[in-house]
XYZ file of N, CA, C and O in Angstrom:
832
model
N -108.936 111.335 -32.800
C -109.948 111.608 -34.079
C -109.251 111.430 -34.801
O -108.335 112.345 -34.906
N -110.143 110.797 -36.094
C -109.916 111.682 -37.526
C -110.499 112.086 -37.664
O -111.113 112.852 -37.045
N -109.743 113.055 -38.744
C -109.131 114.453 -39.491
C -110.978 114.171 -39.962
O -111.922 113.616 -41.003
N -111.040 115.656 -40.116
C -112.446 116.179 -41.011
C -112.250 115.410 -42.004
O -113.534 115.547 -42.349
N -110.469 115.560 -42.532
C -111.128 115.549 -44.657
C -111.210 113.536 -45.196
O -111.421 113.398 -45.571
N -111.168 113.458 -43.155
C -110.526 111.606 -43.054
C -112.377 110.966 -43.909
O -111.428 109.752 -44.999
N -113.367 110.668 -43.770
C -114.338 110.481 -44.935
C -113.999 110.657 -46.859
O -114.912 110.082 -47.265
N -114.009 112.114 -46.447
C -113.613 112.389 -48.087
C -112.377 111.641 -48.575
O -112.450 110.862 -49.564
N -111.849 112.116 -47.726
C -110.169 110.577 -48.831
C -110.628 109.089 -48.677
O -109.992 109.105 -49.234
N -111.609 108.640 -47.755
C -112.188 107.474 -47.180
C -112.602 107.517 -49.051
O -112.292 106.387 -49.983
N -113.878 108.236 -49.563
C -114.707 108.253 -50.753
C -113.828 108.139 -51.691
O -114.051 107.360 -52.759
N -112.803 109.387 -51.492
C -111.673 109.241 -52.573
C -110.984 107.364 -52.714
O -111.507 107.240 -54.200
N -110.597 106.714 -51.565
C -109.134 106.301 -52.394
C -109.803 104.663 -52.126
O -110.268 103.727 -52.569
N -111.805 104.436 -51.775
C -112.496 102.893 -50.743
C -112.988 102.609 -52.220
O -114.394 101.248 -52.447
N -113.997 104.178 -52.550
C -114.804 103.939 -53.656
C -114.300 104.073 -55.381
O -114.089 104.896 -55.743
N -115.528 103.991 -55.991
C -115.332 104.175 -57.519
C -116.282 104.067 -58.447
O -117.834 104.148 -57.986
N -116.376 105.603 -59.287
C -117.552 105.499 -60.005
C -118.312 106.420 -59.072
O -117.495 107.992 -58.588
N -119.523 107.104 -60.684
C -120.311 107.960 -60.258
C -120.103 109.287 -58.758
O -121.157 107.599 -58.319
N -120.954 109.568 -58.758
C -121.398 110.585 -57.326
C -122.050 111.854 -57.506
O -121.697 112.645 -58.150
N -122.851 111.333 -57.105
C -123.976 112.321 -57.067
C -124.748 113.568 -55.962
O -124.443 112.532 -55.177
N -123.370 114.383 -55.504
C -124.351 115.283 -54.802
C -125.178 115.996 -54.250
O -125.377 117.004 -55.775
N -125.972 115.865 -53.682
C -126.981 116.622 -53.338
C -126.407 117.921 -53.040
O -126.037 118.053 -51.420
N -126.908 119.158 -53.289
C -126.433 120.720 -52.226
C -127.552 121.299 -52.260
O -128.588 121.580 -53.549
N -128.468 121.216 -51.601
C -128.913 123.131 -51.308
C -128.763 124.427 -51.308
O -127.522 123.949 -51.469
N -129.065 125.124 -50.104
C -128.079 125.876 -50.792
C -127.647 126.599 -49.424
O -127.556 127.904 -48.559
N -127.626 125.690 -47.867
C -126.511 125.898 -47.117
C -125.227 126.023 -47.223
O -125.012 125.191 -47.640
N -125.408 125.962 -45.589
C -123.621 126.367 -45.411
C -122.977 124.391 -44.978
O -122.118 124.414 -45.243
N -123.710 123.919 -44.712
C -123.200 122.180 -44.191
C -122.944 121.754 -45.260
O -122.072 121.965 -46.134
N -123.770 122.000 -47.049
C -124.325 121.808 -48.306
C -123.155 122.730 -48.820
O -122.006 121.826 -49.957
N -122.789 123.759 -49.020
C -121.257 124.620 -49.546
C -119.924 124.283 -48.470
O -119.461 123.963 -49.515
N -120.169 123.014 -47.361
C -118.691 122.684 -46.233
C -118.404 121.633 -47.383
O -116.918 121.513 -47.608
N -119.415 120.539 -47.761
C -119.310 119.268 -48.085
C -118.705 119.524 -50.099
O -118.567 118.473 -50.253
N -119.786 120.971 -50.530
C -119.137 121.232 -52.049
C -116.989 121.112 -51.964
O -116.577 120.868 -52.896
N -116.977 122.001 -50.982
C -115.557 122.562 -51.403
C -114.722 120.939 -50.866
O -113.995 121.209 -51.161
N -115.010 120.218 -49.449
C -114.005 119.625 -49.343
C -113.941 118.488 -50.394
O -113.071 118.006 -50.400
N -115.314 118.221 -51.132
C -115.257 117.270 -52.313
C -114.636 117.381 -53.482
O -113.808 116.632 -53.904
N -114.434 119.138 -53.616
C -113.124 118.825 -54.639
C -112.934 119.600 -54.867
O -111.718 119.489 -55.345
N -112.403 119.914 -53.329
C -110.761 119.445 -52.482
C -109.846 118.015 -52.329
O -108.142 118.445 -52.854
N -110.857 117.094 -52.354
C -110.165 115.908 -51.661
C -110.818 115.116 -53.395
O -109.643 113.631 -53.620
N -111.340 114.923 -53.967
C -112.532 114.220 -54.884
C -111.303 114.376 -56.660
O -112.276 114.994 -56.094
N -111.954 113.778 -57.672
C -111.721 114.167 -58.262
C -112.915 114.511 -58.881
O -114.284 114.247 -58.901
N -112.933 115.840 -59.526
C -114.013 116.808 -60.085
C -115.124 115.797 -61.008
O -116.239 115.668 -60.732
N -114.455 114.761 -62.270
C -115.273 114.393 -62.891
C -115.745 113.404 -62.715
O -116.542 112.507 -63.326
N -115.182 112.749 -60.799
C -116.164 111.655 -60.507
C -117.703 112.237 -59.771
O -118.786 111.450 -59.624
N -117.883 113.704 -59.547
C -118.488 114.063 -58.764
C -119.890 114.731 -59.556
O -119.346 115.926 -60.967
N -120.764 114.601 -60.126
C -121.939 114.734 -60.588
C -123.147 116.076 -58.873
O -123.754 115.064 -57.946
N -123.282 117.515 -58.925
C -123.722 118.316 -58.070
C -125.106 118.529 -58.189
O -125.498 118.612 -60.051
N -126.174 118.727 -57.867
C -127.865 118.397 -57.776
C -128.678 119.511 -56.309
O -127.792 119.115 -55.395
N -129.342 119.815 -57.214
C -129.855 120.478 -56.149
C -131.555 121.063 -57.154
O -132.300 120.575 -58.165
N -132.299 120.218 -55.638
C -133.472 120.122 -55.896
C -134.368 121.761 -55.469
O -134.617 121.722 -54.003
N -135.344 122.004 -55.909
C -135.396 123.469 -55.467
C -137.849 123.262 -55.715
O -138.030 122.729 -56.004
N -137.588 123.999 -54.806
C -139.565 124.396 -54.269
C -139.897 125.168 -55.013
O -140.958 125.508 -55.740
N -139.779 126.861 -55.250
C -139.976 128.288 -56.257
C -138.980 128.425 -57.291
O -137.419 128.626 -57.539
N -139.559 128.062 -58.382
C -139.175 128.538 -59.900
C -138.093 130.239 -60.420
O -138.717 130.501 -59.846
N -137.309 130.322 -60.803
C -136.509 131.792 -61.000
C -136.456 132.578 -60.025
O -136.888 133.757 -60.908
N -136.147 131.721 -58.954
C -135.826 133.101 -57.824
C -134.949 133.415 -58.369
O -133.741 132.624 -57.983
N -134.883 135.212 -58.458
C -132.768 135.779 -59.335
C -132.135 134.688 -58.462
O -130.731 135.700 -58.111
N -132.309 136.022 -56.909
C -131.367 135.584 -55.646
C -130.609 134.565 -55.567
O -130.053 134.683 -55.571
N -132.095 133.658 -55.805
C -132.057 132.229 -55.282
C -130.576 131.517 -56.937
O -129.421 131.126 -56.174
N -130.969 131.563 -58.093
C -130.299 131.023 -58.936
C -128.424 131.640 -58.794
O -127.725 131.646 -59.429
N -128.776 133.240 -58.828
C -127.875 134.281 -58.371
C -126.397 133.493 -57.520
O -125.489 133.132 -58.091
N -126.938 132.670 -56.366
C -126.430 132.027 -55.841
C -124.981 130.710 -56.136
O -123.920 130.222 -56.131
N -126.062 130.191 -56.582
C -125.732 128.385 -56.694
C -125.018 129.125 -57.882
O -123.899 127.913 -58.595
N -125.102 129.958 -58.807
C -124.107 130.910 -59.937
C -122.591 130.755 -59.267
O -121.733 130.250 -59.651
N -123.011 131.070 -58.492
C -121.298 132.078 -57.790
C -120.911 130.972 -57.054
O -120.050 130.986 -57.562
N -121.730 129.515 -56.359
C -121.221 128.779 -56.373
C -119.780 127.908 -57.493
O -119.275 126.698 -57.074
N -121.502 127.921 -59.104
C -120.186 127.134 -59.976
C -119.648 127.097 -59.933
O -118.195 127.264 -60.484
N -119.084 128.883 -59.876
C -118.316 129.452 -59.770
C -116.833 129.475 -59.248
O -115.717 128.580 -58.678
N -117.280 129.301 -58.022
C -115.993 129.638 -57.225
C -115.707 127.633 -57.206
O -114.823 127.698 -55.681
N -116.391 127.019 -56.980
C -116.287 126.214 -56.894
C -115.318 125.198 -57.878
O -114.847 123.907 -58.229
N -115.696 125.902 -59.367
C -115.706 125.243 -60.629
C -115.849 124.305 -61.046
O -115.819 123.362 -61.632
N -117.614 124.337 -60.492
C -118.031 122.842 -60.979
C -119.198 123.428 -61.753
O -119.911 125.051 -61.890
N -120.161 122.217 -62.014
C -121.092 122.421 -62.949
C -122.917 121.748 -61.265
O -122.572 120.814 -61.251
N -123.767 122.797 -60.804
C -124.696 122.427 -60.177
C -126.327 121.875 -61.317
O -126.436 123.395 -61.753
N -126.385 121.114 -61.728
C -127.820 120.270 -61.775
C -129.185 120.937 -61.699
O -128.971 120.997 -60.028
N -129.819 121.889 -61.777
C -131.165 122.389 -61.087
C -132.532 121.365 -61.169
O -132.012 120.916 -62.687
N -133.182 121.222 -60.156
C -134.652 120.671 -60.616
C -135.221 120.333 -59.475
O -135.184 120.754 -58.515
N -137.082 120.740 -59.882
C -137.987 120.351 -59.443
C -138.260 119.665 -58.435
O -138.156 118.824 -59.166
N -138.607 119.749 -56.832
C -138.901 119.214 -55.839
C -139.102 118.266 -56.583
O -140.158 117.128 -56.203
N -140.982 118.649 -56.929
C -141.752 117.752 -57.468
C -141.508 116.933 -58.997
O -142.454 116.221 -59.692
N -140.444 117.635 -59.693
C -140.011 116.618 -60.451
C -140.191 115.498 -60.330
O -140.375 114.056 -61.173
N -139.335 115.137 -59.158
C -138.762 113.361 -58.994
C -140.675 112.548 -58.647
O -140.700 111.520 -59.029
N -141.660 113.629 -58.192
C -143.118 113.218 -57.894
C -143.425 113.298 -59.005
O -144.161 111.828 -59.275
N -143.448 113.826 -60.224
C -144.010 113.351 -61.414
C -143.816 112.889 -61.917
O -144.675 111.799 -61.843
N -142.494 111.938 -62.383
C -141.881 111.133 -62.413
C -142.659 110.348 -61.749
O -142.870 108.549 -62.278
N -142.869 109.808 -61.142
C -143.394 108.341 -59.617
C -145.188 108.227 -60.022
O -145.952 107.529 -59.608
N -146.198 109.181 -59.889
C -147.396 109.522 -60.757
C -147.738 110.578 -59.569
O -148.547 109.604 -59.208
N -146.549 111.009 -58.857
C -146.983 111.753 -57.027
C -147.623 112.833 -57.420
O -146.471 113.555 -58.175
N -148.456 113.235 -56.249
C -148.299 115.280 -55.971
C -147.712 114.771 -54.498
O -147.135 115.987 -55.029
N -147.385 114.443 -53.463
C -146.655 114.107 -52.684
C -145.559 113.671 -52.571
O -145.223 113.949 -53.263
N -145.113 115.120 -51.860
C -143.770 114.464 -50.762
C -143.138 113.242 -50.873
O -143.400 112.894 -50.714
N -141.809 113.292 -52.215
C -141.416 112.278 -52.272
C -140.365 111.863 -50.684
O -140.254 112.686 -49.945
N -140.254 110.861 -50.539
C -139.557 110.169 -49.237
C -137.726 110.360 -49.818
O -137.170 110.587 -51.723
N -136.875 110.748 -48.779
C -135.395 110.694 -49.602
C -135.234 109.487 -50.368
O -134.823 109.894 -51.751
N -135.603 108.077 -49.774
C -134.665 107.044 -50.424
C -135.939 106.842 -52.343
O -134.343 106.550 -52.777
N -137.073 107.954 -52.562
C -137.467 107.717 -53.197
C -136.026 108.935 -54.695
O -136.154 108.567 -55.700
N -136.655 110.009 -54.059
C -135.249 110.738 -54.734
C -134.480 110.786 -55.321
O -133.928 110.595 -56.213
N -133.653 109.790 -53.640
C -131.898 108.872 -54.700
C -131.591 108.363 -55.202
O -131.441 108.610 -55.982
N -133.128 107.791 -55.150
C -133.085 106.061 -56.984
C -133.073 106.547 -57.272
O -133.137 107.294 -59.025
N -133.842 108.038 -58.077
C -135.018 108.952 -58.410
C -132.819 109.175 -60.061
O -132.645 109.487 -60.976
N -132.755 110.147 -58.809
C -130.997 111.483 -58.971
C -130.740 110.227 -59.648
O -129.301 110.414 -60.018
N -130.296 108.949 -58.745
C -129.119 107.619 -59.013
C -129.059 107.401 -60.611
O -128.295 107.190 -60.993
N -130.415 106.720 -60.997
C -130.429 106.924 -62.448
C -130.536 107.714 -63.392
O -129.731 107.442 -64.075
N -130.579 108.719 -62.969
C -130.858 110.006 -64.104
C -129.481 110.391 -64.589
O -128.662 110.535 -65.624
N -128.941 110.233 -62.951
C -127.038 110.607 -63.710
C -125.915 109.274 -63.479
O -125.033 109.609 -63.546
N -127.063 108.334 -62.876
C -126.203 107.010 -63.342
C -124.553 107.050 -62.442
O -123.404 106.936 -62.865
N -125.595 107.437 -61.741
C -124.280 107.610 -60.561
C -124.685 105.963 -59.195
O -125.691 105.621 -59.387
N -123.306 105.558 -59.344
C -123.264 104.658 -57.991
C -123.471 104.355 -56.757
O -123.750 104.461 -55.902
N -123.349 105.949 -56.366
C -123.286 106.682 -55.161
C -124.081 108.196 -55.164
O -123.804 108.881 -56.269
N -124.681 108.134 -54.301
C -125.113 109.482 -53.612
C -124.648 110.402 -51.967
O -124.175 109.166 -51.570
N -124.463 111.447 -52.091
C -123.415 111.765 -51.379
C -124.651 112.969 -50.514
O -125.052 113.766 -50.835
N -124.828 112.861 -49.247
C -125.445 114.566 -48.435
C -125.127 115.055 -47.189
O -123.045 114.017 -46.903
N -124.917 115.752 -47.416
C -124.048 116.585 -46.437
C -124.868 117.297 -44.857
O -125.213 117.495 -44.089
N -124.498 115.678 -43.780
C -125.167 115.365 -42.664
C -124.586 115.155 -41.825
O -122.775 115.189 -41.936
N -124.737 116.265 -40.608
C -123.547 116.036 -39.440
C -124.506 114.674 -38.510
O -125.696 115.619 -38.721
N -123.394 113.997 -37.388
C -124.508 113.716 -36.489
C -124.676 114.491 -35.008
O -125.982 114.465 -34.307
N -124.403 115.569 -34.764
C -124.846 117.077 -34.572
C -126.180 117.189 -33.893
O -126.789 117.529 -33.572
N -126.280 117.002 -35.499
C -128.554 117.783 -35.864
C -129.081 117.013 -35.009
O -130.360 117.487 -34.614
N -129.119 116.238 -35.127
C -130.883 114.923 -34.177
C -129.699 114.456 -33.573
O -128.621 113.076 -34.339
N -131.170 112.837 -33.014
C -130.789 112.776 -32.463
C -130.841 111.001 -33.402
O -130.370 109.837 -33.703
N -131.144 111.443 -34.492
C -132.623 110.735 -36.092
C -130.859 110.471 -36.900
O -130.608 109.190 -37.397
N -130.016 111.952 -37.295
C -128.435 112.047 -37.838
C -127.643 110.509 -36.861
O -127.694 110.505 -37.384
N -127.759 111.161 -35.799
C -126.797 110.112 -35.079
C -127.316 109.122 -35.021
O -125.599 108.348 -35.788
N -128.136 108.897 -35.122
C -128.311 107.063 -35.210
C -127.567 106.465 -36.268
O -127.420 105.439 -36.777
N -127.767 107.282 -37.921
C -127.924 106.919 -38.886
C -126.463 106.908 -39.513
O -126.037 106.091 -39.834
N -125.394 108.043 -38.922
C -124.662 108.008 -38.968
C -123.007 107.395 -38.343
O -121.856 106.662 -38.973
N -123.231 107.319 -36.324
C -122.484 106.840 -36.303
C -122.037 104.882 -36.163
O -121.043 104.699 -36.281
N -122.888 104.336 -37.047
C -122.313 103.458 -37.546
C -121.004 103.011 -39.183
O -120.150 102.439 -38.417
N -121.159 103.829 -40.078
C -120.269 103.973 -40.333
C -119.477 105.069 -40.381
O -118.854 106.372 -40.740
N -118.335 104.378 -39.560
C -117.273 105.640 -39.143
C -116.653 106.311 -40.196
O -115.240 107.558 -40.079
N -116.155 105.926 -41.787
C -115.471 106.514 -42.559
C -116.602 106.910 -43.268
O -115.533 107.913 -43.969
N -117.694 106.719 -42.624
C -118.826 108.542 -43.869
C -119.344 107.243 -45.002
O -119.437 107.915 -45.344
N -119.439 105.763 -44.744
C -119.532 105.934 -46.466
C -120.359 104.542 -45.219
O -121.150 103.362 -45.268
N -122.109 103.982 -46.394
C -122.936 103.044 -46.053
C -123.134 102.431 -47.126
O -123.577 102.753 -48.624
N -122.262 101.462 -46.952
C -122.043 100.776 -47.992
C -122.907 100.252 -48.834
O -123.002 99.468 -49.860
N -124.276 99.624 -48.278
C -125.609 98.439 -48.707
C -126.481 99.278 -49.317
O -127.112 99.417 -50.284
N -126.179 101.155 -48.906
C -127.371 102.270 -49.761
C -126.416 102.352 -51.273
O -127.160 103.304 -51.489
N -124.975 102.696 -50.951
C -124.336 103.313 -51.615
C -124.469 104.906 -51.377
O -124.750 105.280 -52.227
N -125.002 105.235 -50.363
C -124.893 106.019 -49.785
C -123.603 106.847 -48.511
O -122.920 106.366 -48.396
N -123.407 108.541 -49.372
C -121.465 109.076 -48.776
C -122.021 110.488 -47.756
O -122.623 111.133 -47.569
N -121.799 109.700 -47.027
C -121.683 111.676 -45.319
C -120.593 112.287 -45.156
O -119.527 111.920 -43.895
N -120.071 112.603 -46.175
C -117.989 113.764 -46.034
C -118.683 114.242 -44.803
O -116.861 114.451 -44.121
N -119.390 114.735 -43.968
C -119.305 115.617 -42.695
C -119.788 114.699 -41.434
O -119.945 115.620 -40.520
N -118.851 113.387 -42.145
C -119.493 112.710 -40.056
C -119.026 112.982 -38.990
O -119.259 113.652 -38.453
N -117.365 113.623 -39.647
C -116.709 114.250 -38.783
C -116.692 115.752 -38.361
O -116.704 115.880 -37.523
N -117.400 116.624 -39.130
C -117.834 117.593 -38.409
C -119.057 118.134 -37.165
O -120.056 117.186 -37.537
N -118.988 118.465 -36.826
C -120.504 119.871 -36.620
C -120.555 121.293 -36.023
O -120.035 121.434 -37.507
N -121.986 121.672 -35.694
C -121.652 123.260 -36.238
C -121.031 124.411 -36.156
O -120.447 124.713 -36.839
N -119.584 123.866 -35.164
C -118.809 125.041 -34.979
C -117.537 124.998 -35.519
O -117.459 125.343 -36.367
N -117.251 123.413 -36.222
C -116.350 123.447 -37.277
C -117.066 123.758 -38.886
O -116.330 123.340 -39.690
N -117.922 123.294 -38.533
C -119.116 123.558 -40.343
C -118.704 125.364 -39.725
O -117.430 125.957 -40.682
N -118.875 125.914 -39.337
C -118.534 127.151 -39.416
C -117.187 127.840 -39.479
O -116.733 128.866 -40.016
N -116.351 127.734 -38.252
C -115.595 127.139 -39.389
C -113.958 127.577 -39.558
O -113.738 127.574 -40.741
N -114.695 126.174 -40.572
C -114.098 125.337 -41.911
C -115.343 126.708 -42.971
O -113.829 127.267 -44.407
N -116.272 126.968 -43.540
C -116.246 128.330 -43.806
C -116.255 129.494 -43.914
O -116.086 129.913 -44.839
N -115.751 129.642 -42.909
C -115.071 130.852 -42.710
C -113.401 131.282 -43.024
O -113.120 131.492 -43.959
N -112.864 129.917 -42.782
C -111.644 129.578 -42.899
C -111.444 129.086 -44.419
O -111.009 130.053 -44.757
N -112.287 128.926 -44.628
C -111.945 128.742 -46.719
C -112.232 130.260 -47.775
O -113.057 130.318 -48.957
N -113.356 130.842 -46.546
C -114.349 132.138 -47.871
C -115.615 131.563 -48.608
O -115.820 131.934 -49.300
N -116.160 130.460 -47.661
C -116.438 130.065 -48.702
C -118.334 131.871 -49.190
O -118.855 131.321 -47.681
N -118.797 131.464 -50.236
C -119.371 132.263 -50.468
C -121.285 131.353 -50.216
O -121.177 130.568 -49.783
N -121.791 132.519 -48.901
C -122.984 131.420 -48.541
C -124.547 132.682 -48.890
O -124.179 133.633 -49.196
N -125.544 131.635 -48.663
C -126.691 132.708 -48.945
C -127.068 133.517 -48.460
O -126.761 133.845 -46.909
N -127.642 134.321 -48.796
C -128.264 135.810 -47.778
C -128.789 135.733 -47.029
O -128.527 136.056 -46.146
N -129.669 134.936 -47.024
C -129.926 134.489 -45.784
C -129.160 134.684 -44.098
O -129.960 135.322 -43.107
N -128.354 133.606 -44.752
C -127.711 133.630 -42.934
C -127.812 135.250 -43.006
O -127.301 136.149 -41.311
N -127.464 135.996 -43.289
C -126.621 138.156 -43.394
C -128.237 138.270 -42.616
O -127.563 139.500 -42.034
N -129.238 137.547 -42.416
C -130.130 138.731 -41.878
C -131.408 137.379 -41.040
O -132.040 136.796 -40.389
N -130.068 136.293 -39.891
C -130.665 136.209 -38.852
C -130.908 134.019 -39.616
O -131.611 133.986 -38.525
N -131.320 133.635 -40.740
C -131.705 132.902 -41.557
C -130.832 132.184 -41.599
O -129.658 132.276 -42.516
N -131.426 130.404 -41.997
C -130.170 128.797 -42.638
C -130.925 129.467 -44.191
O -131.916 130.493 -44.734
N -130.715 129.174 -45.401
C -131.180 128.930 -46.447
C -132.312 128.801 -45.963
O -132.878 127.598 -46.027
N -133.730 129.332 -47.132
C -134.392 129.037 -46.907
C -135.819 128.137 -48.257
O -134.681 128.992 -49.317
N -135.804 126.670 -48.297
C -136.160 125.915 -49.329
C -137.976 127.018 -49.602
O -138.514 127.557 -50.881
N -138.130 127.057 -48.224
C -140.339 127.044 -48.095
C -140.522 128.766 -47.913
O -139.950 128.411 -46.617
N -141.108 128.764 -48.491
C -141.079 130.412 -47.862
C -142.956 130.527 -46.913
O -144.026 130.244 -47.577
N -142.771 130.822 -45.659
C -144.197 130.797 -44.875
C -143.531 131.819 -43.626
O -142.951 131.834 -43.475
N -144.549 132.729 -43.371
C -144.472 133.456 -42.479
C -143.366 134.396 -42.535
O -143.244 135.264 -43.534
N -142.574 134.924 -41.040
C -141.282 136.009 -41.544
C -140.351 135.556 -42.729
O -140.007 136.313 -42.677
N -140.778 134.372 -42.788
C -139.331 134.845 -44.818
C -140.229 135.356 -45.136
O -140.299 135.691 -46.271
N -140.884 134.653 -45.781
C -141.530 135.377 -46.899
C -142.337 136.853 -47.167
O -141.667 137.180 -48.119
N -142.105 137.643 -46.293
C -141.584 138.846 -45.316
C -140.450 138.919 -45.960
O -139.867 140.089 -46.351
N -139.748 138.255 -45.177
C -138.146 138.488 -45.287
C -138.192 138.995 -47.212
O -137.075 138.863 -48.051
N -138.206 137.456 -47.861
C -138.483 137.961 -49.129
C -139.375 138.427 -49.799
O -138.452 139.369 -50.603
N -140.528 139.156 -49.428
C -141.429 140.559 -50.099
C -140.285 140.903 -49.608
O -140.519 142.420 -50.824
N -139.303 141.550 -48.613
C -138.995 142.907 -48.818
C -138.158 143.027 -49.132
O -137.593 144.089 -50.189
N -137.333 141.358 -48.812
C -135.358 142.388 -49.768
C -135.790 142.014 -51.100
O -134.849 142.444 -52.047
N -136.802 141.141 -52.130
C -136.305 140.861 -53.286
C -137.959 140.721 -53.737
O -138.427 140.113 -53.845
N -138.161 141.659 -53.879
C -139.487 141.594 -54.236
C -140.266 141.157 -55.352
O -140.948 140.464 -56.020
N -139.598 141.549 -56.436
C -139.364 140.650 -57.797
C -138.983 139.420 -57.682
O -140.755 138.902 -58.279
N -139.293 139.005 -57.106
C -138.439 137.493 -56.534
C -140.019 136.725 -54.972
O -140.650 136.426 -55.910
N -140.663 137.701 -54.844
C -141.474 137.426 -54.409
C -142.804 137.512 -55.843
O -143.394 136.873 -54.727
N -142.681 138.399 -56.088
C -143.888 138.799 -57.303
C -143.726 136.968 -57.764
O -144.908 136.601 -58.465
N -142.557 136.484 -57.815
C -142.592 135.024 -58.360
C -142.936 133.662 -57.852
O -143.080 133.326 -59.408
N -142.589 133.595 -57.076
C -143.015 132.681 -56.181
C -144.315 133.124 -55.814
O -145.403 131.460 -55.822
N -145.057 133.840 -55.368
C -146.779 133.945 -55.635
C -147.098 133.399 -57.161
O -148.698 133.363 -56.618
N -147.362 134.320 -57.503
C -147.912 133.464 -59.182
C -147.669 131.548 -58.831
O -147.742 130.529 -59.874
N -146.060 131.076 -58.649
C -145.705 129.656 -57.830
C -146.854 128.852 -57.169
O -146.957 127.873 -57.065
N -147.229 129.967 -56.097
C -147.499 129.587 -54.530
C -148.360 130.547 -54.442
O -148.395 131.447 -53.852
N -149.752 131.171 -54.566
C -151.518 131.301 -54.396
C -151.030 131.908 -53.006
O -152.094 132.389 -52.212
N -151.266 130.878 -52.428
C -150.965 131.629 -50.761
C -150.432 131.834 -49.854
O -149.955 133.069 -49.247
N -148.851 131.510 -51.057
C -147.575 132.203 -50.628
C -147.669 134.386 -49.976
O -147.391 134.709 -48.619
N -149.037 135.208 -50.693
C -149.504 136.480 -50.227
C -150.423 136.320 -49.202
O -149.615 137.359 -48.068
N -150.784 135.619 -48.748
C -151.334 135.339 -47.452
C -150.193 134.923 -47.147
O -150.331 135.711 -44.852
N -149.676 134.115 -45.976
C -148.124 133.782 -45.620
C -147.560 135.864 -45.081
O -147.177 134.979 -44.117
N -147.657 136.219 -46.389
C -146.851 137.146 -45.746
C -147.427 138.559 -44.958
O -146.560 138.997 -45.021
N -148.853 138.235 -45.096
C -149.537 139.510 -43.452
C -149.853 137.979 -42.303
O -150.380 138.555 -41.572
N -150.224 136.772 -42.362
C -150.159 136.156 -41.029
C -149.279 136.347 -39.741
O -147.934 136.910 -39.924
């Protein structure tokens, strides 16, 4: 069986040009960022984070910690920014976002932190691409060889700083609702106030 680093090594050795790396604030994204920065020259990598709530201090703090930890810059964009470019209000498809970001950063490739064990859909997507490279779509999957357990072990071994949500039994949170809205209100009240200004329904979500 190929090593966990095999896709990243293939990406380094068989592709040319710039790579946009989509990073959320989750463990998979953290692992992908680490393995790529260890294997692929950093001058080929552009890191992009799409956010849903602006200026939440705890989220910005975590991204800043990652920038120092990996020695990179993470470009922040609101998820709605791509929709505005296309004159749309609804959430865009992954393909539309991918191509907008690819064009913005003049990138030949884009990378996602997808694993085969996440779902049947992800397995169907990744299984044909043994080296983690979808040559036709110019997309990269550095975590193709990983599963949930190996991501957990890798992040612990390399002492990767994770989102504070993990300490409270959540994954990284993009959109707050119900329990997660109450969590934000309790743990980061100033950020909750900021988020309510952006999402007028958030206060109601926190009490239902």
